[in-house]
Amino acid sequence: MSTKTMIVIPARLASSRLSEKLLLRADGKSVLQHTYEAAKRASVADQIIVAADDPRIVKEVDGFGGEARLTDVNCQSGTDRIAEIALLHDDVDIFVNVQGDEPEIDPTAIDAVAELLQQRPDADIATAACPIDSISALEDPGCVKIVMGDGQRAIYFSRSVVPHVRDGGAETLLGAEPTIFWHHLGLYAYRRDFLLWFATQPPGKLEQVEKLEQLRAIEAGKQIVVASVPPAARGIDTLEDFREFRDRVEGA
């Protein structure tokens, strides 16, 4: 029996760091349209839906010929928005979360995450990571780290340097084989039943400390597997990020 997969792009209009960034335009297209078109180049999905929190997002998606659905403005996270879509689609097995502010996302990374979950019936979630190759990234709290176990399993996620190198000299382990330090990329594939479970659960203790919602799943004993992918292009968080992206796509 074939596995039906849907890409969902949670799209929230408000942003504390860059207001209405998804509607900013580069090369005649909004950031959201660039993301949608990149996701569409993935081969694994049967359908793509934008899970919007504002009618202006729906209007934008309709304007470029995509499919959007208005979700509850009070959703606490993109995962909750995807769970709302999952409730409406009991024929879909796997939902892939592609952030709306990732206009340069690699379609092959989307495929890798979805295919890994398809291949691992023991797993609830698949996500993506790449090796960390610099001390500055390793020490950056904005670079979320994954501690990896056997079988591509995620053991823990943290904003701190993990695993801790007791004898010092973490820089000597950069580039080690097998990889020690992994950078977590915010790309997920979920099974439908996991999403419906997640949406009913309160934040976990570790999640509240680290401000990382995937720890809710870890605390509850859910299985997360990790696909190794190339480093990702930077998402759009600030006006500088957007200007750099615009310059790249417009050839400035």
PDB file of C-alpha atoms in Angstrom:
ATOM      1  CA  MET A   1       0.000   0.000   0.000  1.00  0.00           C
ATOM      2  CA  SER A   2       1.414   3.382  -0.987  1.00  0.00           C
ATOM      3  CA  THR A   3       2.128   6.086   1.582  1.00  0.00           C
ATOM      4  CA  LYS A   4       0.355   9.397   0.979  1.00  0.00           C
ATOM      5  CA  THR A   5       2.456  12.436   1.876  1.00  0.00           C
ATOM      6  CA  MET A   6       1.463  16.084   2.185  1.00  0.00           C
ATOM      7  CA  ILE A   7       3.740  19.111   2.559  1.00  0.00           C
ATOM      8  CA  VAL A   8       2.247  21.726   4.866  1.00  0.00           C
ATOM      9  CA  ILE A   9       3.733  25.220   5.020  1.00  0.00           C
ATOM     10  CA  PRO A  10       2.668  26.927   8.266  1.00  0.00           C
ATOM     11  CA  ALA A  11       2.458  30.644   7.466  1.00  0.00           C
ATOM     12  CA  ARG A  12       2.024  33.199  10.231  1.00  0.00           C
ATOM     13  CA  LEU A  13       1.706  36.797   9.092  1.00  0.00           C
ATOM     14  CA  ALA A  14       2.970  38.463  12.249  1.00  0.00           C
ATOM     15  CA  SER A  15       6.677  38.265  13.041  1.00  0.00           C
ATOM     16  CA  SER A  16       8.440  39.901  15.968  1.00  0.00           C
ATOM     17  CA  ARG A  17      11.705  40.413  14.070  1.00  0.00           C
ATOM     18  CA  LEU A  18      10.458  41.284  10.577  1.00  0.00           C
ATOM     19  CA  SER A  19       6.837  42.301  10.141  1.00  0.00           C
ATOM     20  CA  GLU A  20       4.881  40.497   7.388  1.00  0.00           C
ATOM     21  CA  LYS A  21       8.091  39.007   6.004  1.00  0.00           C
ATOM     22  CA  LEU A  22       6.285  36.277   4.064  1.00  0.00           C
ATOM     23  CA  LEU A  23       4.711  38.930   1.824  1.00  0.00           C
ATOM     24  CA  LEU A  24       7.960  40.755   1.034  1.00  0.00           C
ATOM     25  CA  ARG A  25       8.757  40.478  -2.671  1.00  0.00           C
ATOM     26  CA  ALA A  26      11.956  39.516  -4.479  1.00  0.00           C
ATOM     27  CA  ASP A  27      12.158  39.053  -8.243  1.00  0.00           C
ATOM     28  CA  GLY A  28       8.423  39.662  -8.500  1.00  0.00           C
ATOM     29  CA  LYS A  29       7.421  36.936  -6.020  1.00  0.00           C
ATOM     30  CA  SER A  30       6.704  36.903  -2.305  1.00  0.00           C
ATOM     31  CA  VAL A  31       8.972  35.046   0.095  1.00  0.00           C
ATOM     32  CA  LEU A  32       6.082  32.616   0.616  1.00  0.00           C
ATOM     33  CA  GLN A  33       5.732  31.960  -3.121  1.00  0.00           C
ATOM     34  CA  HIS A  34       9.470  31.243  -3.413  1.00  0.00           C
ATOM     35  CA  THR A  35       9.133  28.760  -0.529  1.00  0.00           C
ATOM     36  CA  TYR A  36       6.044  27.136  -2.068  1.00  0.00           C
ATOM     37  CA  GLU A  37       7.740  26.713  -5.431  1.00  0.00           C
ATOM     38  CA  ALA A  38      10.854  25.219  -3.813  1.00  0.00           C
ATOM     39  CA  ALA A  39       8.674  22.749  -1.892  1.00  0.00           C
ATOM     40  CA  LYS A  40       6.831  21.886  -5.088  1.00  0.00           C
ATOM     41  CA  ARG A  41      10.130  20.700  -6.608  1.00  0.00           C
ATOM     42  CA  ALA A  42      10.316  17.920  -4.018  1.00  0.00           C
ATOM     43  CA  SER A  43       9.274  14.613  -5.523  1.00  0.00           C
ATOM     44  CA  VAL A  44       7.753  12.964  -2.461  1.00  0.00           C
ATOM     45  CA  ALA A  45       4.569  15.000  -1.891  1.00  0.00           C
ATOM     46  CA  ASP A  46       1.123  14.270  -3.266  1.00  0.00           C
ATOM     47  CA  GLN A  47      -0.196  17.671  -2.172  1.00  0.00           C
ATOM     48  CA  ILE A  48       1.018  21.023  -0.768  1.00  0.00           C
ATOM     49  CA  ILE A  49      -1.110  23.219   1.511  1.00  0.00           C
ATOM     50  CA  VAL A  50      -0.259  26.525   3.161  1.00  0.00           C
ATOM     51  CA  ALA A  51      -1.682  26.623   6.714  1.00  0.00           C
ATOM     52  CA  ALA A  52      -2.369  30.355   7.111  1.00  0.00           C
ATOM     53  CA  ASP A  53      -3.324  32.458  10.119  1.00  0.00           C
ATOM     54  CA  ASP A  54      -4.557  35.501   8.174  1.00  0.00           C
ATOM     55  CA  PRO A  55      -6.774  36.048   5.112  1.00  0.00           C
ATOM     56  CA  ARG A  56      -3.987  38.083   3.489  1.00  0.00           C
ATOM     57  CA  ILE A  57      -1.832  34.954   3.387  1.00  0.00           C
ATOM     58  CA  VAL A  58      -4.702  33.006   1.805  1.00  0.00           C
ATOM     59  CA  LYS A  59      -5.163  35.769  -0.797  1.00  0.00           C
ATOM     60  CA  GLU A  60      -1.451  35.697  -1.624  1.00  0.00           C
ATOM     61  CA  VAL A  61      -1.449  31.919  -2.094  1.00  0.00           C
ATOM     62  CA  ASP A  62      -4.597  32.042  -4.218  1.00  0.00           C
ATOM     63  CA  GLY A  63      -2.903  34.729  -6.328  1.00  0.00           C
ATOM     64  CA  PHE A  64       0.003  32.476  -7.317  1.00  0.00           C
ATOM     65  CA  GLY A  65      -2.172  29.409  -7.838  1.00  0.00           C
ATOM     66  CA  GLY A  66      -1.368  27.530  -4.655  1.00  0.00           C
ATOM     67  CA  GLU A  67      -3.663  25.930  -2.105  1.00  0.00           C
ATOM     68  CA  ALA A  68      -4.181  27.503   1.322  1.00  0.00           C
ATOM     69  CA  ARG A  69      -6.417  26.930   4.312  1.00  0.00           C
ATOM     70  CA  LEU A  70      -7.105  29.392   7.116  1.00  0.00           C
ATOM     71  CA  THR A  71      -6.220  27.912  10.527  1.00  0.00           C
ATOM     72  CA  ASP A  72      -6.876  29.097  14.073  1.00  0.00           C
ATOM     73  CA  VAL A  73      -5.109  32.375  14.757  1.00  0.00           C
ATOM     74  CA  ASN A  74      -4.472  31.138  18.320  1.00  0.00           C
ATOM     75  CA  CYS A  75      -2.324  28.144  17.299  1.00  0.00           C
ATOM     76  CA  GLN A  76       0.776  28.202  19.492  1.00  0.00           C
ATOM     77  CA  SER A  77       3.167  26.773  16.909  1.00  0.00           C
ATOM     78  CA  GLY A  78       3.546  25.686  13.324  1.00  0.00           C
ATOM     79  CA  THR A  79       3.164  22.085  14.469  1.00  0.00           C
ATOM     80  CA  ASP A  80      -0.248  22.908  15.941  1.00  0.00           C
ATOM     81  CA  ARG A  81      -1.236  24.472  12.621  1.00  0.00           C
ATOM     82  CA  ILE A  82      -0.193  21.305  10.786  1.00  0.00           C
ATOM     83  CA  ALA A  83      -2.136  19.193  13.292  1.00  0.00           C
ATOM     84  CA  GLU A  84      -5.226  21.224  12.427  1.00  0.00           C
ATOM     85  CA  ILE A  85      -4.700  20.337   8.765  1.00  0.00           C
ATOM     86  CA  ALA A  86      -4.090  16.684   9.693  1.00  0.00           C
ATOM     87  CA  LEU A  87      -7.480  16.512  11.413  1.00  0.00           C
ATOM     88  CA  LEU A  88      -9.090  17.241   8.046  1.00  0.00           C
ATOM     89  CA  HIS A  89      -7.065  14.689   6.063  1.00  0.00           C
ATOM     90  CA  ASP A  90      -7.386  11.178   7.462  1.00  0.00           C
ATOM     91  CA  ASP A  91      -6.275   9.804   4.090  1.00  0.00           C
ATOM     92  CA  VAL A  92      -2.751  11.278   4.500  1.00  0.00           C
ATOM     93  CA  ASP A  93      -0.093   9.214   6.288  1.00  0.00           C
ATOM     94  CA  ILE A  94       2.839  11.654   6.519  1.00  0.00           C
ATOM     95  CA  PHE A  95       2.866  15.432   6.860  1.00  0.00           C
ATOM     96  CA  VAL A  96       6.071  17.372   6.091  1.00  0.00           C
ATOM     97  CA  ASN A  97       6.580  20.700   7.851  1.00  0.00           C
ATOM     98  CA  VAL A  98       8.316  23.264   5.599  1.00  0.00           C
ATOM     99  CA  GLN A  99       8.736  26.680   7.209  1.00  0.00           C
ATOM    100  CA  GLY A 100       7.257  29.523   5.168  1.00  0.00           C
ATOM    101  CA  ASP A 101      10.351  31.704   5.575  1.00  0.00           C
ATOM    102  CA  GLU A 102      12.704  29.187   3.901  1.00  0.00           C
ATOM    103  CA  PRO A 103      12.583  30.321   0.239  1.00  0.00           C
ATOM    104  CA  GLU A 104      15.839  28.549  -0.624  1.00  0.00           C
ATOM    105  CA  ILE A 105      15.024  25.206   0.997  1.00  0.00           C
ATOM    106  CA  ASP A 106      16.569  22.251  -0.818  1.00  0.00           C
ATOM    107  CA  PRO A 107      13.834  20.015  -2.276  1.00  0.00           C
ATOM    108  CA  THR A 108      16.107  16.978  -1.898  1.00  0.00           C
ATOM    109  CA  ALA A 109      16.227  17.597   1.873  1.00  0.00           C
ATOM    110  CA  ILE A 110      12.413  17.495   1.945  1.00  0.00           C
ATOM    111  CA  ASP A 111      12.528  14.179   0.083  1.00  0.00           C
ATOM    112  CA  ALA A 112      15.206  12.793   2.404  1.00  0.00           C
ATOM    113  CA  VAL A 113      13.189  13.505   5.558  1.00  0.00           C
ATOM    114  CA  ALA A 114       9.897  12.150   4.181  1.00  0.00           C
ATOM    115  CA  GLU A 115      11.539   9.045   2.726  1.00  0.00           C
ATOM    116  CA  LEU A 116      13.373   8.315   5.975  1.00  0.00           C
ATOM    117  CA  LEU A 117      10.083   8.299   7.890  1.00  0.00           C
ATOM    118  CA  GLN A 118       8.537   6.059   5.235  1.00  0.00           C
ATOM    119  CA  GLN A 119      11.424   3.619   5.679  1.00  0.00           C
ATOM    120  CA  ARG A 120      11.299   3.635   9.491  1.00  0.00           C
ATOM    121  CA  PRO A 121       7.998   2.255  10.803  1.00  0.00           C
ATOM    122  CA  ASP A 122       9.470   2.431  14.320  1.00  0.00           C
ATOM    123  CA  ALA A 123       9.747   6.234  14.158  1.00  0.00           C
ATOM    124  CA  ASP A 124       7.154   8.919  14.890  1.00  0.00           C
ATOM    125  CA  ILE A 125       9.080  11.851  13.409  1.00  0.00           C
ATOM    126  CA  ALA A 126      11.928  12.376  10.974  1.00  0.00           C
ATOM    127  CA  THR A 127      13.989  15.547  10.862  1.00  0.00           C
ATOM    128  CA  ALA A 128      17.209  16.805   9.280  1.00  0.00           C
ATOM    129  CA  ALA A 129      20.688  17.749  10.410  1.00  0.00           C
ATOM    130  CA  CYS A 130      24.115  18.596   9.032  1.00  0.00           C
ATOM    131  CA  PRO A 131      27.563  18.417  10.646  1.00  0.00           C
ATOM    132  CA  ILE A 132      28.737  21.509  12.549  1.00  0.00           C
ATOM    133  CA  ASP A 133      32.065  22.672  11.157  1.00  0.00           C
ATOM    134  CA  SER A 134      32.918  25.799  13.169  1.00  0.00           C
ATOM    135  CA  ILE A 135      33.344  26.770  16.807  1.00  0.00           C
ATOM    136  CA  SER A 136      31.227  29.886  16.274  1.00  0.00           C
ATOM    137  CA  ALA A 137      28.260  27.761  15.142  1.00  0.00           C
ATOM    138  CA  LEU A 138      28.834  25.224  17.905  1.00  0.00           C
ATOM    139  CA  GLU A 139      28.741  27.933  20.580  1.00  0.00           C
ATOM    140  CA  ASP A 140      25.798  29.813  19.054  1.00  0.00           C
ATOM    141  CA  PRO A 141      22.542  29.209  21.031  1.00  0.00           C
ATOM    142  CA  GLY A 142      20.664  29.897  17.810  1.00  0.00           C
ATOM    143  CA  CYS A 143      22.277  26.792  16.309  1.00  0.00           C
ATOM    144  CA  VAL A 144      20.303  23.933  17.837  1.00  0.00           C
ATOM    145  CA  LYS A 145      22.373  20.819  18.409  1.00  0.00           C
ATOM    146  CA  ILE A 146      21.304  17.161  18.249  1.00  0.00           C
ATOM    147  CA  VAL A 147      22.877  14.366  20.246  1.00  0.00           C
ATOM    148  CA  MET A 148      22.681  11.333  17.977  1.00  0.00           C
ATOM    149  CA  GLY A 149      22.523   7.654  18.917  1.00  0.00           C
ATOM    150  CA  ASP A 150      22.710   4.503  16.843  1.00  0.00           C
ATOM    151  CA  GLY A 151      20.324   4.010  13.962  1.00  0.00           C
ATOM    152  CA  GLN A 152      20.042   7.730  13.183  1.00  0.00           C
ATOM    153  CA  ARG A 153      18.099   8.256  16.425  1.00  0.00           C
ATOM    154  CA  ALA A 154      17.916  11.668  18.089  1.00  0.00           C
ATOM    155  CA  ILE A 155      18.616  11.353  21.814  1.00  0.00           C
ATOM    156  CA  TYR A 156      18.443  15.034  22.784  1.00  0.00           C
ATOM    157  CA  PHE A 157      18.223  18.554  21.349  1.00  0.00           C
ATOM    158  CA  SER A 158      19.856  21.578  22.970  1.00  0.00           C
ATOM    159  CA  ARG A 159      20.934  25.157  22.413  1.00  0.00           C
ATOM    160  CA  SER A 160      24.054  24.377  24.461  1.00  0.00           C
ATOM    161  CA  VAL A 161      27.223  22.635  23.269  1.00  0.00           C
ATOM    162  CA  VAL A 162      26.291  18.961  23.463  1.00  0.00           C
ATOM    163  CA  PRO A 163      27.768  16.500  23.924  1.00  0.00           C
ATOM    164  CA  HIS A 164      29.995  18.250  26.465  1.00  0.00           C
ATOM    165  CA  VAL A 165      33.702  17.545  25.946  1.00  0.00           C
ATOM    166  CA  ARG A 166      34.850  16.851  29.494  1.00  0.00           C
ATOM    167  CA  ASP A 167      38.563  17.114  28.723  1.00  0.00           C
ATOM    168  CA  GLY A 168      38.161  20.322  26.689  1.00  0.00           C
ATOM    169  CA  GLY A 169      39.136  20.945  23.097  1.00  0.00           C
ATOM    170  CA  ALA A 170      35.747  20.646  21.396  1.00  0.00           C
ATOM    171  CA  GLU A 171      37.312  22.217  18.300  1.00  0.00           C
ATOM    172  CA  THR A 172      39.467  19.111  17.841  1.00  0.00           C
ATOM    173  CA  LEU A 173      36.289  17.052  17.334  1.00  0.00           C
ATOM    174  CA  LEU A 174      34.904  19.216  14.546  1.00  0.00           C
ATOM    175  CA  GLY A 175      35.105  17.178  11.376  1.00  0.00           C
ATOM    176  CA  ALA A 176      35.482  13.916  13.328  1.00  0.00           C
ATOM    177  CA  GLU A 177      34.306  10.667  11.761  1.00  0.00           C
ATOM    178  CA  PRO A 178      31.704   9.687  12.725  1.00  0.00           C
ATOM    179  CA  THR A 179      30.298  13.181  13.262  1.00  0.00           C
ATOM    180  CA  ILE A 180      30.015  14.277  16.903  1.00  0.00           C
ATOM    181  CA  PHE A 181      28.350  17.683  16.621  1.00  0.00           C
ATOM    182  CA  TRP A 182      25.141  17.999  14.578  1.00  0.00           C
ATOM    183  CA  HIS A 183      23.215  21.143  13.622  1.00  0.00           C
ATOM    184  CA  HIS A 184      19.470  20.574  13.689  1.00  0.00           C
ATOM    185  CA  LEU A 185      17.557  21.989  10.718  1.00  0.00           C
ATOM    186  CA  GLY A 186      13.904  22.923  11.232  1.00  0.00           C
ATOM    187  CA  LEU A 187      12.473  20.468   8.721  1.00  0.00           C
ATOM    188  CA  TYR A 188      10.179  17.686   9.933  1.00  0.00           C
ATOM    189  CA  ALA A 189       8.050  14.811   8.707  1.00  0.00           C
ATOM    190  CA  TYR A 190       5.365  13.519  11.091  1.00  0.00           C
ATOM    191  CA  ARG A 191       2.988  10.592  11.138  1.00  0.00           C
ATOM    192  CA  ARG A 192      -0.624  11.715  11.342  1.00  0.00           C
ATOM    193  CA  ASP A 193      -1.324   9.961  14.645  1.00  0.00           C
ATOM    194  CA  PHE A 194       1.712  11.643  16.205  1.00  0.00           C
ATOM    195  CA  LEU A 195       0.442  15.093  15.180  1.00  0.00           C
ATOM    196  CA  LEU A 196      -2.975  14.442  16.679  1.00  0.00           C
ATOM    197  CA  TRP A 197      -1.294  13.286  19.903  1.00  0.00           C
ATOM    198  CA  PHE A 198       1.086  16.260  19.999  1.00  0.00           C
ATOM    199  CA  ALA A 199      -1.701  18.820  19.675  1.00  0.00           C
ATOM    200  CA  THR A 200      -3.337  17.521  22.864  1.00  0.00           C
ATOM    201  CA  GLN A 201      -0.208  17.574  25.039  1.00  0.00           C
ATOM    202  CA  PRO A 202       0.948  20.398  27.326  1.00  0.00           C
ATOM    203  CA  PRO A 203       4.530  21.650  26.900  1.00  0.00           C
ATOM    204  CA  GLY A 204       7.074  19.393  28.577  1.00  0.00           C
ATOM    205  CA  LYS A 205       9.508  20.400  31.316  1.00  0.00           C
ATOM    206  CA  LEU A 206      12.584  20.238  29.091  1.00  0.00           C
ATOM    207  CA  GLU A 207      10.721  21.977  26.258  1.00  0.00           C
ATOM    208  CA  GLN A 208       9.976  24.910  28.562  1.00  0.00           C
ATOM    209  CA  VAL A 209      13.606  25.147  29.666  1.00  0.00           C
ATOM    210  CA  GLU A 210      15.232  24.945  26.216  1.00  0.00           C
ATOM    211  CA  LYS A 211      12.315  26.485  24.263  1.00  0.00           C
ATOM    212  CA  LEU A 212      12.452  23.572  21.810  1.00  0.00           C
ATOM    213  CA  GLU A 213       9.120  21.879  21.137  1.00  0.00           C
ATOM    214  CA  GLN A 214      10.680  18.666  19.797  1.00  0.00           C
ATOM    215  CA  LEU A 215      11.709  17.905  23.382  1.00  0.00           C
ATOM    216  CA  ARG A 216       8.015  17.319  24.152  1.00  0.00           C
ATOM    217  CA  ALA A 217       8.267  14.240  21.947  1.00  0.00           C
ATOM    218  CA  ILE A 218      11.612  13.129  23.423  1.00  0.00           C
ATOM    219  CA  GLU A 219      10.287  13.408  26.986  1.00  0.00           C
ATOM    220  CA  ALA A 220       7.267  11.290  26.073  1.00  0.00           C
ATOM    221  CA  GLY A 221       9.440   8.539  24.592  1.00  0.00           C
ATOM    222  CA  LYS A 222       8.579   9.232  20.965  1.00  0.00           C
ATOM    223  CA  GLN A 223      11.127   8.126  18.367  1.00  0.00           C
ATOM    224  CA  ILE A 224      12.815  10.785  16.206  1.00  0.00           C
ATOM    225  CA  VAL A 225      15.124   9.761  13.363  1.00  0.00           C
ATOM    226  CA  VAL A 226      17.476  12.122  11.580  1.00  0.00           C
ATOM    227  CA  ALA A 227      18.457  12.421   7.922  1.00  0.00           C
ATOM    228  CA  SER A 228      21.919  13.817   7.208  1.00  0.00           C
ATOM    229  CA  VAL A 229      21.622  16.554   4.576  1.00  0.00           C
ATOM    230  CA  PRO A 230      23.883  19.324   3.198  1.00  0.00           C
ATOM    231  CA  PRO A 231      23.975  22.646   5.086  1.00  0.00           C
ATOM    232  CA  ALA A 232      20.830  24.684   4.519  1.00  0.00           C
ATOM    233  CA  ALA A 233      20.523  28.183   3.116  1.00  0.00           C
ATOM    234  CA  ARG A 234      19.648  30.754   5.745  1.00  0.00           C
ATOM    235  CA  GLY A 235      15.968  31.459   6.320  1.00  0.00           C
ATOM    236  CA  ILE A 236      14.465  34.944   6.420  1.00  0.00           C
ATOM    237  CA  ASP A 237      14.550  36.212  10.018  1.00  0.00           C
ATOM    238  CA  THR A 238      15.717  39.806   9.610  1.00  0.00           C
ATOM    239  CA  LEU A 239      15.609  42.592   7.050  1.00  0.00           C
ATOM    240  CA  GLU A 240      19.273  41.918   6.302  1.00  0.00           C
ATOM    241  CA  ASP A 241      18.448  38.260   5.576  1.00  0.00           C
ATOM    242  CA  PHE A 242      15.742  39.361   3.158  1.00  0.00           C
ATOM    243  CA  ARG A 243      17.967  41.875   1.383  1.00  0.00           C
ATOM    244  CA  GLU A 244      20.690  39.262   0.924  1.00  0.00           C
ATOM    245  CA  PHE A 245      18.139  36.794  -0.447  1.00  0.00           C
ATOM    246  CA  ARG A 246      16.704  39.422  -2.782  1.00  0.00           C
ATOM    247  CA  ASP A 247      20.168  40.239  -4.072  1.00  0.00           C
ATOM    248  CA  ARG A 248      20.828  36.566  -4.783  1.00  0.00           C
ATOM    249  CA  VAL A 249      17.613  35.916  -6.689  1.00  0.00           C
ATOM    250  CA  GLU A 250      17.712  39.215  -8.564  1.00  0.00           C
ATOM    251  CA  GLY A 251      21.385  38.835  -9.448  1.00  0.00           C
ATOM    252  CA  ALA A 252      22.459  42.095  -7.802  1.00  0.00           C
TER     253      ALA A 252
END
